[in-house]
Coordinates of C-alpha atoms in Angstrom, one line a residue:
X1 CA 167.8 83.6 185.8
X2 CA 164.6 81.8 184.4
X3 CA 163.6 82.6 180.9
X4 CA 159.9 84.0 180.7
X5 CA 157.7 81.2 179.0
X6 CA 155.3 82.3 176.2
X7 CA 151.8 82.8 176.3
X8 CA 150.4 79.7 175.9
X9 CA 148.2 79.6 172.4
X10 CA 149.4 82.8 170.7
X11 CA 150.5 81.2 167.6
X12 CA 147.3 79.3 167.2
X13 CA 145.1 81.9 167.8
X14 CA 147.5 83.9 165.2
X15 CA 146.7 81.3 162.6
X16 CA 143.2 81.5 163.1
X17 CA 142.8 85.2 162.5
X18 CA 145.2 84.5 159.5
X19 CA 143.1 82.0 158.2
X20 CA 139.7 83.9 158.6
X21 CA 140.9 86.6 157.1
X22 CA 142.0 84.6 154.1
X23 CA 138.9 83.0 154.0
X24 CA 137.2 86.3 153.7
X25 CA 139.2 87.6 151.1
X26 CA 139.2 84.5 148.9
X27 CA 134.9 85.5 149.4
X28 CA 135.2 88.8 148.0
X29 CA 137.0 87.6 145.1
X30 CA 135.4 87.6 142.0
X31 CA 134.2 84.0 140.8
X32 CA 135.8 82.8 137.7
X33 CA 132.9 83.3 136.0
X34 CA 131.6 86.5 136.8
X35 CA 135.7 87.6 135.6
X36 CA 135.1 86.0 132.7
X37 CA 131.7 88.5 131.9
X38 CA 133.8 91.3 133.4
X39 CA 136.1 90.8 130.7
X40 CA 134.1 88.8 127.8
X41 CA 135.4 89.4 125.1
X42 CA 139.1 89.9 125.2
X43 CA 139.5 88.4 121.6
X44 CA 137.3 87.7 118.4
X45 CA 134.4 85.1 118.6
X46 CA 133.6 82.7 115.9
X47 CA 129.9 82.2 114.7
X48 CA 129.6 79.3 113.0
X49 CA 126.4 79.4 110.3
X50 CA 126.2 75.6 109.9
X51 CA 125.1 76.5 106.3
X52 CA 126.2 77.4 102.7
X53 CA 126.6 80.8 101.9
X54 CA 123.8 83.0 100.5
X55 CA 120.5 81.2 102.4
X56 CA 118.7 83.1 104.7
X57 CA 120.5 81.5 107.9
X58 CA 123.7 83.1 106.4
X59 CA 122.1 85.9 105.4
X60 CA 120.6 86.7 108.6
X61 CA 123.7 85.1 110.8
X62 CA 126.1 87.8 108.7
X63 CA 123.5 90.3 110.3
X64 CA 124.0 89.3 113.7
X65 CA 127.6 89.1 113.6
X66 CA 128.2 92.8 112.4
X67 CA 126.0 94.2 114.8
X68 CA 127.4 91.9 117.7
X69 CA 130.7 93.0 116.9
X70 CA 129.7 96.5 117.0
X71 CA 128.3 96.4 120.3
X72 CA 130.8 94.2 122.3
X73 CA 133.8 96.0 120.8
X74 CA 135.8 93.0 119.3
X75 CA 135.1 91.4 115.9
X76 CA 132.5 88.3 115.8
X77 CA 133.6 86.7 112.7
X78 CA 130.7 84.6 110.9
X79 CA 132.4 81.3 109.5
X80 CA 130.2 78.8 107.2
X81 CA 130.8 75.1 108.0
X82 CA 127.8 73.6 105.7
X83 CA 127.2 69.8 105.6
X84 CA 124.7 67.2 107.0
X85 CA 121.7 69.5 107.2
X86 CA 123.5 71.6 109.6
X87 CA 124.6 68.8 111.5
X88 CA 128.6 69.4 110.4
X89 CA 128.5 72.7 112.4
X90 CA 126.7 72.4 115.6
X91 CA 128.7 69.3 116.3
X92 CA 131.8 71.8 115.8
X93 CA 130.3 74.0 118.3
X94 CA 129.2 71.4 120.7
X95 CA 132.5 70.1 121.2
X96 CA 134.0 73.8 121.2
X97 CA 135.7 75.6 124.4
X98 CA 132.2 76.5 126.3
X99 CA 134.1 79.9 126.7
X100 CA 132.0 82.2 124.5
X101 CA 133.9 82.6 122.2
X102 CA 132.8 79.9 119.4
X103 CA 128.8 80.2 118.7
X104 CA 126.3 78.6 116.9
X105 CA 124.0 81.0 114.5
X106 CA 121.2 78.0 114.0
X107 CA 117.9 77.7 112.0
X108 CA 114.9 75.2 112.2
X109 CA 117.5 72.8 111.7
X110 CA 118.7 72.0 115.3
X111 CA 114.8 71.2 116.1
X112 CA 114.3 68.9 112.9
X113 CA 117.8 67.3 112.2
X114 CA 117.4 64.7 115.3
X115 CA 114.2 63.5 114.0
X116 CA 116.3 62.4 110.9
X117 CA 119.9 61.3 111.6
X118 CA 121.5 60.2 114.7
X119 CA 123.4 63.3 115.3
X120 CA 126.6 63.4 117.6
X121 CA 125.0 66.0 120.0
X122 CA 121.5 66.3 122.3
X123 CA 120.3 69.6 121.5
X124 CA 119.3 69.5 125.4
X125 CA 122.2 68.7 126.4
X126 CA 125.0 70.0 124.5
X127 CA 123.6 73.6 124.6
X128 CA 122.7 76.6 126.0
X129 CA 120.1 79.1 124.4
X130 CA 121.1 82.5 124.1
X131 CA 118.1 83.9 122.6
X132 CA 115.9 83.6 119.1
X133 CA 116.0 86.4 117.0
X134 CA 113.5 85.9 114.3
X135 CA 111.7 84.5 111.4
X136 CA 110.8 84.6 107.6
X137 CA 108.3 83.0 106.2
X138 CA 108.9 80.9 102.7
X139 CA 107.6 82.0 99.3
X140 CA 106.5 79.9 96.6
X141 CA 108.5 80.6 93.5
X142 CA 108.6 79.3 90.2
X143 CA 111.4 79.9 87.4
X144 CA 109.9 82.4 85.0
X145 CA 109.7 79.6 82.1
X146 CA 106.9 77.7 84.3
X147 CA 103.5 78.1 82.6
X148 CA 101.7 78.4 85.9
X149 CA 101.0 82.1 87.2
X150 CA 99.4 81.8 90.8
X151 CA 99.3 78.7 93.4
X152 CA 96.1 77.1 91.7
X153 CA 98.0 76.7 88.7
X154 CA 100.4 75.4 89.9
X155 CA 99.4 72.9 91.6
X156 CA 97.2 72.5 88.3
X157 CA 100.0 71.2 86.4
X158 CA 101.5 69.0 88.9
X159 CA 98.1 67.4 88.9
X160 CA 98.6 67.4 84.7
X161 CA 102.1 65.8 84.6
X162 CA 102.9 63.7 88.2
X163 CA 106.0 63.3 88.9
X164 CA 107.6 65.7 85.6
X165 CA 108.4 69.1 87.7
X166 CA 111.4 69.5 90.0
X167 CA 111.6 71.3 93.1
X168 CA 114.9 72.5 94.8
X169 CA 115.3 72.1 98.6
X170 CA 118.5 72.7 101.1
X171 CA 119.7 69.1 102.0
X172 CA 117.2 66.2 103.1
X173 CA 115.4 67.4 106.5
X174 CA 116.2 70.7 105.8
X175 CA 113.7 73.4 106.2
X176 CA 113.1 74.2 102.7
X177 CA 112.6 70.1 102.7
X178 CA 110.0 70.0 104.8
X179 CA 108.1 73.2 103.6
X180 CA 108.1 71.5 100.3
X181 CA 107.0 68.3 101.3
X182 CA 104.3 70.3 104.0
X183 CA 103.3 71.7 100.8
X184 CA 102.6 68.8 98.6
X185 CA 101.6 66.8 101.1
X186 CA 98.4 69.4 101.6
X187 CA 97.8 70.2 97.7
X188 CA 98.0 66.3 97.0
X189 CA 100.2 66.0 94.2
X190 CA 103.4 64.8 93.4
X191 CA 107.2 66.4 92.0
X192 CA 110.5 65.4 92.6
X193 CA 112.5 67.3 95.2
X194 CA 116.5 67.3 94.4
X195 CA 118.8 68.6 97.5
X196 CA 121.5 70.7 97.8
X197 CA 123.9 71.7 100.3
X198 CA 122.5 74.6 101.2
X199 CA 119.4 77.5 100.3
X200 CA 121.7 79.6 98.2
X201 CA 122.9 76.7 95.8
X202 CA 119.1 74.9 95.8
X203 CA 118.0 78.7 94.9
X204 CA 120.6 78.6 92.0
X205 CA 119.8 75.3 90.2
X206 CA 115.8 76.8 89.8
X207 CA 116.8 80.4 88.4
X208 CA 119.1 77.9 86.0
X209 CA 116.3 76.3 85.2
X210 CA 117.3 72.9 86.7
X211 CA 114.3 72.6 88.9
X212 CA 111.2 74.6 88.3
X213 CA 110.3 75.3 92.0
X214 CA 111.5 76.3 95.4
X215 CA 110.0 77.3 98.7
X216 CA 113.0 79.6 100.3
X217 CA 112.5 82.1 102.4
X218 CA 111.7 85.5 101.5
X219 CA 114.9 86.1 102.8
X220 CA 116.9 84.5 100.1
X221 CA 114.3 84.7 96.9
X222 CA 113.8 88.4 97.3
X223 CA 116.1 90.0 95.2
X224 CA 115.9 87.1 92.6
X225 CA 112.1 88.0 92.8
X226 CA 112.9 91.5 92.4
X227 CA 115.6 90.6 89.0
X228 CA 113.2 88.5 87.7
X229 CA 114.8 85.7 88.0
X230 CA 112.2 83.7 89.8
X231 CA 108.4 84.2 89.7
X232 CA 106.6 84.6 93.0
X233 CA 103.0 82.6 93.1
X234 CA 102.2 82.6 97.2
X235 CA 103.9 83.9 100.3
X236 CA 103.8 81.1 103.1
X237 CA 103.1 83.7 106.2
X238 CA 99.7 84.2 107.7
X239 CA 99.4 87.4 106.1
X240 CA 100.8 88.9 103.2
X241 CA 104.3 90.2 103.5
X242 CA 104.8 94.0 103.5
X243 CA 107.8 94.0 100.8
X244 CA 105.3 92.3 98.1
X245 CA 101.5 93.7 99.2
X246 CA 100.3 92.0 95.7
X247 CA 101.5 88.5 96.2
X248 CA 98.2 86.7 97.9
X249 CA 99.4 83.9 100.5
X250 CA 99.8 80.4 99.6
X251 CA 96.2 80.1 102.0
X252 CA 94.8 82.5 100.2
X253 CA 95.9 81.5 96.8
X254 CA 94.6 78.2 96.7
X255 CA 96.3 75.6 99.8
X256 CA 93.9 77.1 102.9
X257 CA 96.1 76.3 106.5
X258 CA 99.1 76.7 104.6
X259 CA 101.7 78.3 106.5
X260 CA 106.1 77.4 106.7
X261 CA 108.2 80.2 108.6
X262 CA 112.1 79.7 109.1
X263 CA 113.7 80.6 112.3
X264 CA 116.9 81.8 113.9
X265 CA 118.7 81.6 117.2
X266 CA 121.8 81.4 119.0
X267 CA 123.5 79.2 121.1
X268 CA 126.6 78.1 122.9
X269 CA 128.1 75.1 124.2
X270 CA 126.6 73.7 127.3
X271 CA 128.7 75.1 130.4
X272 CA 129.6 78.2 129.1
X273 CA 129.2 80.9 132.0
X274 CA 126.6 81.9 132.9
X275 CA 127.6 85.8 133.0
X276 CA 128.9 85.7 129.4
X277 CA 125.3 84.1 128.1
X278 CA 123.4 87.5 130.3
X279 CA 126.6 89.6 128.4
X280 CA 125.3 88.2 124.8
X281 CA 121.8 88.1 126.0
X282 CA 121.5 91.7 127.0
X283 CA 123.7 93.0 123.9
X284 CA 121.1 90.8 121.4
X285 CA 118.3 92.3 123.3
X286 CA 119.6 95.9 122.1
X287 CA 120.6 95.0 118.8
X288 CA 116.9 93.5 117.9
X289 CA 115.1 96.2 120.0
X290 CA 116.7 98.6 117.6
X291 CA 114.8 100.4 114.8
X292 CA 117.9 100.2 112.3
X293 CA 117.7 96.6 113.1
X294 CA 113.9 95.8 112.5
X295 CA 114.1 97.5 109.3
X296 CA 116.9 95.5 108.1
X297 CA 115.1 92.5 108.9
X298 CA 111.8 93.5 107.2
X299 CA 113.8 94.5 104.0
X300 CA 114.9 91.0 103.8
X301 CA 111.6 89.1 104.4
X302 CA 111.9 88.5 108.0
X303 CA 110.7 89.9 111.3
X304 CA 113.0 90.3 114.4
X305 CA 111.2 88.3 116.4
X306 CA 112.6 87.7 119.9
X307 CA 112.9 84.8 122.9
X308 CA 115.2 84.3 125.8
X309 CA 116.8 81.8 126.7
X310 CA 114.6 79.7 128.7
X311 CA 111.5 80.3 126.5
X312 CA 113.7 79.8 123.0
X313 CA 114.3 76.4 124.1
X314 CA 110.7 75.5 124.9
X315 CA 110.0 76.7 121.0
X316 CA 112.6 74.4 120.1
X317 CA 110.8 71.2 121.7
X318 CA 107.2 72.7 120.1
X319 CA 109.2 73.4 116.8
X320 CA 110.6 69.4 117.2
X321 CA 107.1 68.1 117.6
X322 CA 105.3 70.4 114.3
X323 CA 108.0 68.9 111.8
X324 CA 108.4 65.4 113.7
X325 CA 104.5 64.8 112.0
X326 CA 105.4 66.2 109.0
X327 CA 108.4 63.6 108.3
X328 CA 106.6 61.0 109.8
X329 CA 103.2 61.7 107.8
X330 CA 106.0 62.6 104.2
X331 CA 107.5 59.4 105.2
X332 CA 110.8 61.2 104.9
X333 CA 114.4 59.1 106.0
X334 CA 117.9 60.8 105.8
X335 CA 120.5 59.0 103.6
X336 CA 122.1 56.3 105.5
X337 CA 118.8 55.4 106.9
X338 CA 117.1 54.5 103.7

């Protein structure tokens, strides 16, 4: 008897339909990055301060972390890696997993410090803006022994004795640095600046008595203001601050134009998903949105001042171009380039 011969084709045309509805399912999946935002964060996250403890980008960046933590459920753990301006620890987070889960908590720094060493990242390049969160404007303080008591005297007796009076700054380039130098380049006299690694040690040496002056943030002198520990002459904002209503503005106290403000963002390494930057983006946008969170900021001197991504990095280039005159005008060189 002959054998009945198969339809010719079946087990092509099998495949086919096999294979499309493969295709199709491997569609519907989830892309690897949009898992990753379904699950970010499934462990803690480091934020890396790239400064000493006790400045106001610590300060602030300690801030951030708790309330981060709080709202994604898993513990953001702020880490200090000081050195090089800042420098040290966005090139730690540069070369980090661009997973999410290793951020940089940054300060005026990642605008200026390119101006003034060749660092071993392109702040284009190397990262992605999550958002900026705010600023504080500096105050001019003295230590108590000083015999100057406002901005005109001050400036008086710089005039009196060039040269004699020491001002504490954060590292060269830092922002402290160049709001000192902003502010002696404008009253026209001349003191020596000495650098530290750091706001909270630079603050230290001038309630010693080491230096006389220092133009921190509000952030970081406050309290010492409030001990006194340090004596407050001029606030650098455009308008008075509302934690010290009686302390005139640096403008207004004898420097007109004068005006410093520090900043702070976040960021992550360049190619970390997109999702998980829209996960941090939208939990930072509650957290500064919040009124606990304004009037934590205000009690420290700063204001919660917010950007997204795209338009924090356009600040950053305008930020870059403000300080680049200011070095170039102060004539100011980093270390190894001297």
């Amino acid at each position: 008897m002959q054998k009945e011969k198969p339809v010719p084709g079946i087990k092509s045309r099998l495949m086919k339909v096999f294979g499309a509805t493969l295709a199709l399912a491997i569609l519907l999946l989830p892309s690897p990055a949009a898992a990753a935002a379904d699950t970010y964060p499934v462990k803690p996250t480091r934020l890396i301060i790239a400064f000493a403890p006790g400045g106001s980008t610590d300060i602030i960046g300690r801030l951030i972390a708790q309330k981060l933590s709080e709202r994604l459920g898993k513990q953001v753990v702020p880490e200090n890696r000081a050195g090089g301006g800042g420098t040290i620890g966005a090139e730690m987070v540069a070369k980090s997993e661009p997973d999410g889960y290793t951020l940089l908590f940054t300060s005026a720094a990642i605008a200026i410090n390119p101006l003034l060493f060749k660092v071993p990242y392109d702040t284009e390049k190397s990262f992605v803006p999550v958002a900026m969160m705010g600023n504080g404007p500096v105050v001019l303080t003295v230590h108590p022994g000083v015999q100057a008591n406002s901005v005109k005297e001050l400036i008086a007796l710089a005039k009196k004795q060039p040269g004699k009076l020491v001002s504490a700054a954060a590292g060269v380039g830092s922002f402290m640095h160049l709001a000192t130098e902003l502010f002696k380049m404008m009253a026209g006299i001349d003191f020596k600046i000495v650098q530290f690694k750091g706001g909270g040690p630079a603050m230290i040496d001038t309630m010693g008595g080491h230096s006389q002056i220092s133009l921190g943030t509000l952030t970081q002198s406050l309290p010492q203001i409030k001990s006194g520990k340090l004596k407050a002459l001029g606030f650098g904002g455009s308008t008075r601050s509302k934690l010290l209503p009686d302390l005139p503005t640096v403008s207004e106290a004898g420097l007109p134009g004068y005006e410093a403000s520090q900043w702070w963002g976040l960021l992550a390494p360049a190619g970390t998903p997109k999702p998980v930057i829209d996960r941090l983006h939208k939990e930072l946008t509650v957290i500064l949105n919040a009124e606990d969170t304004k009037k934590t900021f205000e009690a420290q001197g700063a204001e919660a001042d917010w950007l997204g991504p795209a338009e924090f990095m356009k600040f950053i280039a305008t930020e870059t171009a403000k300080w680049g005159k200011v070095i170039k005008e102060g004539n100011i060189r980093a270390p190894e380039q001297k």
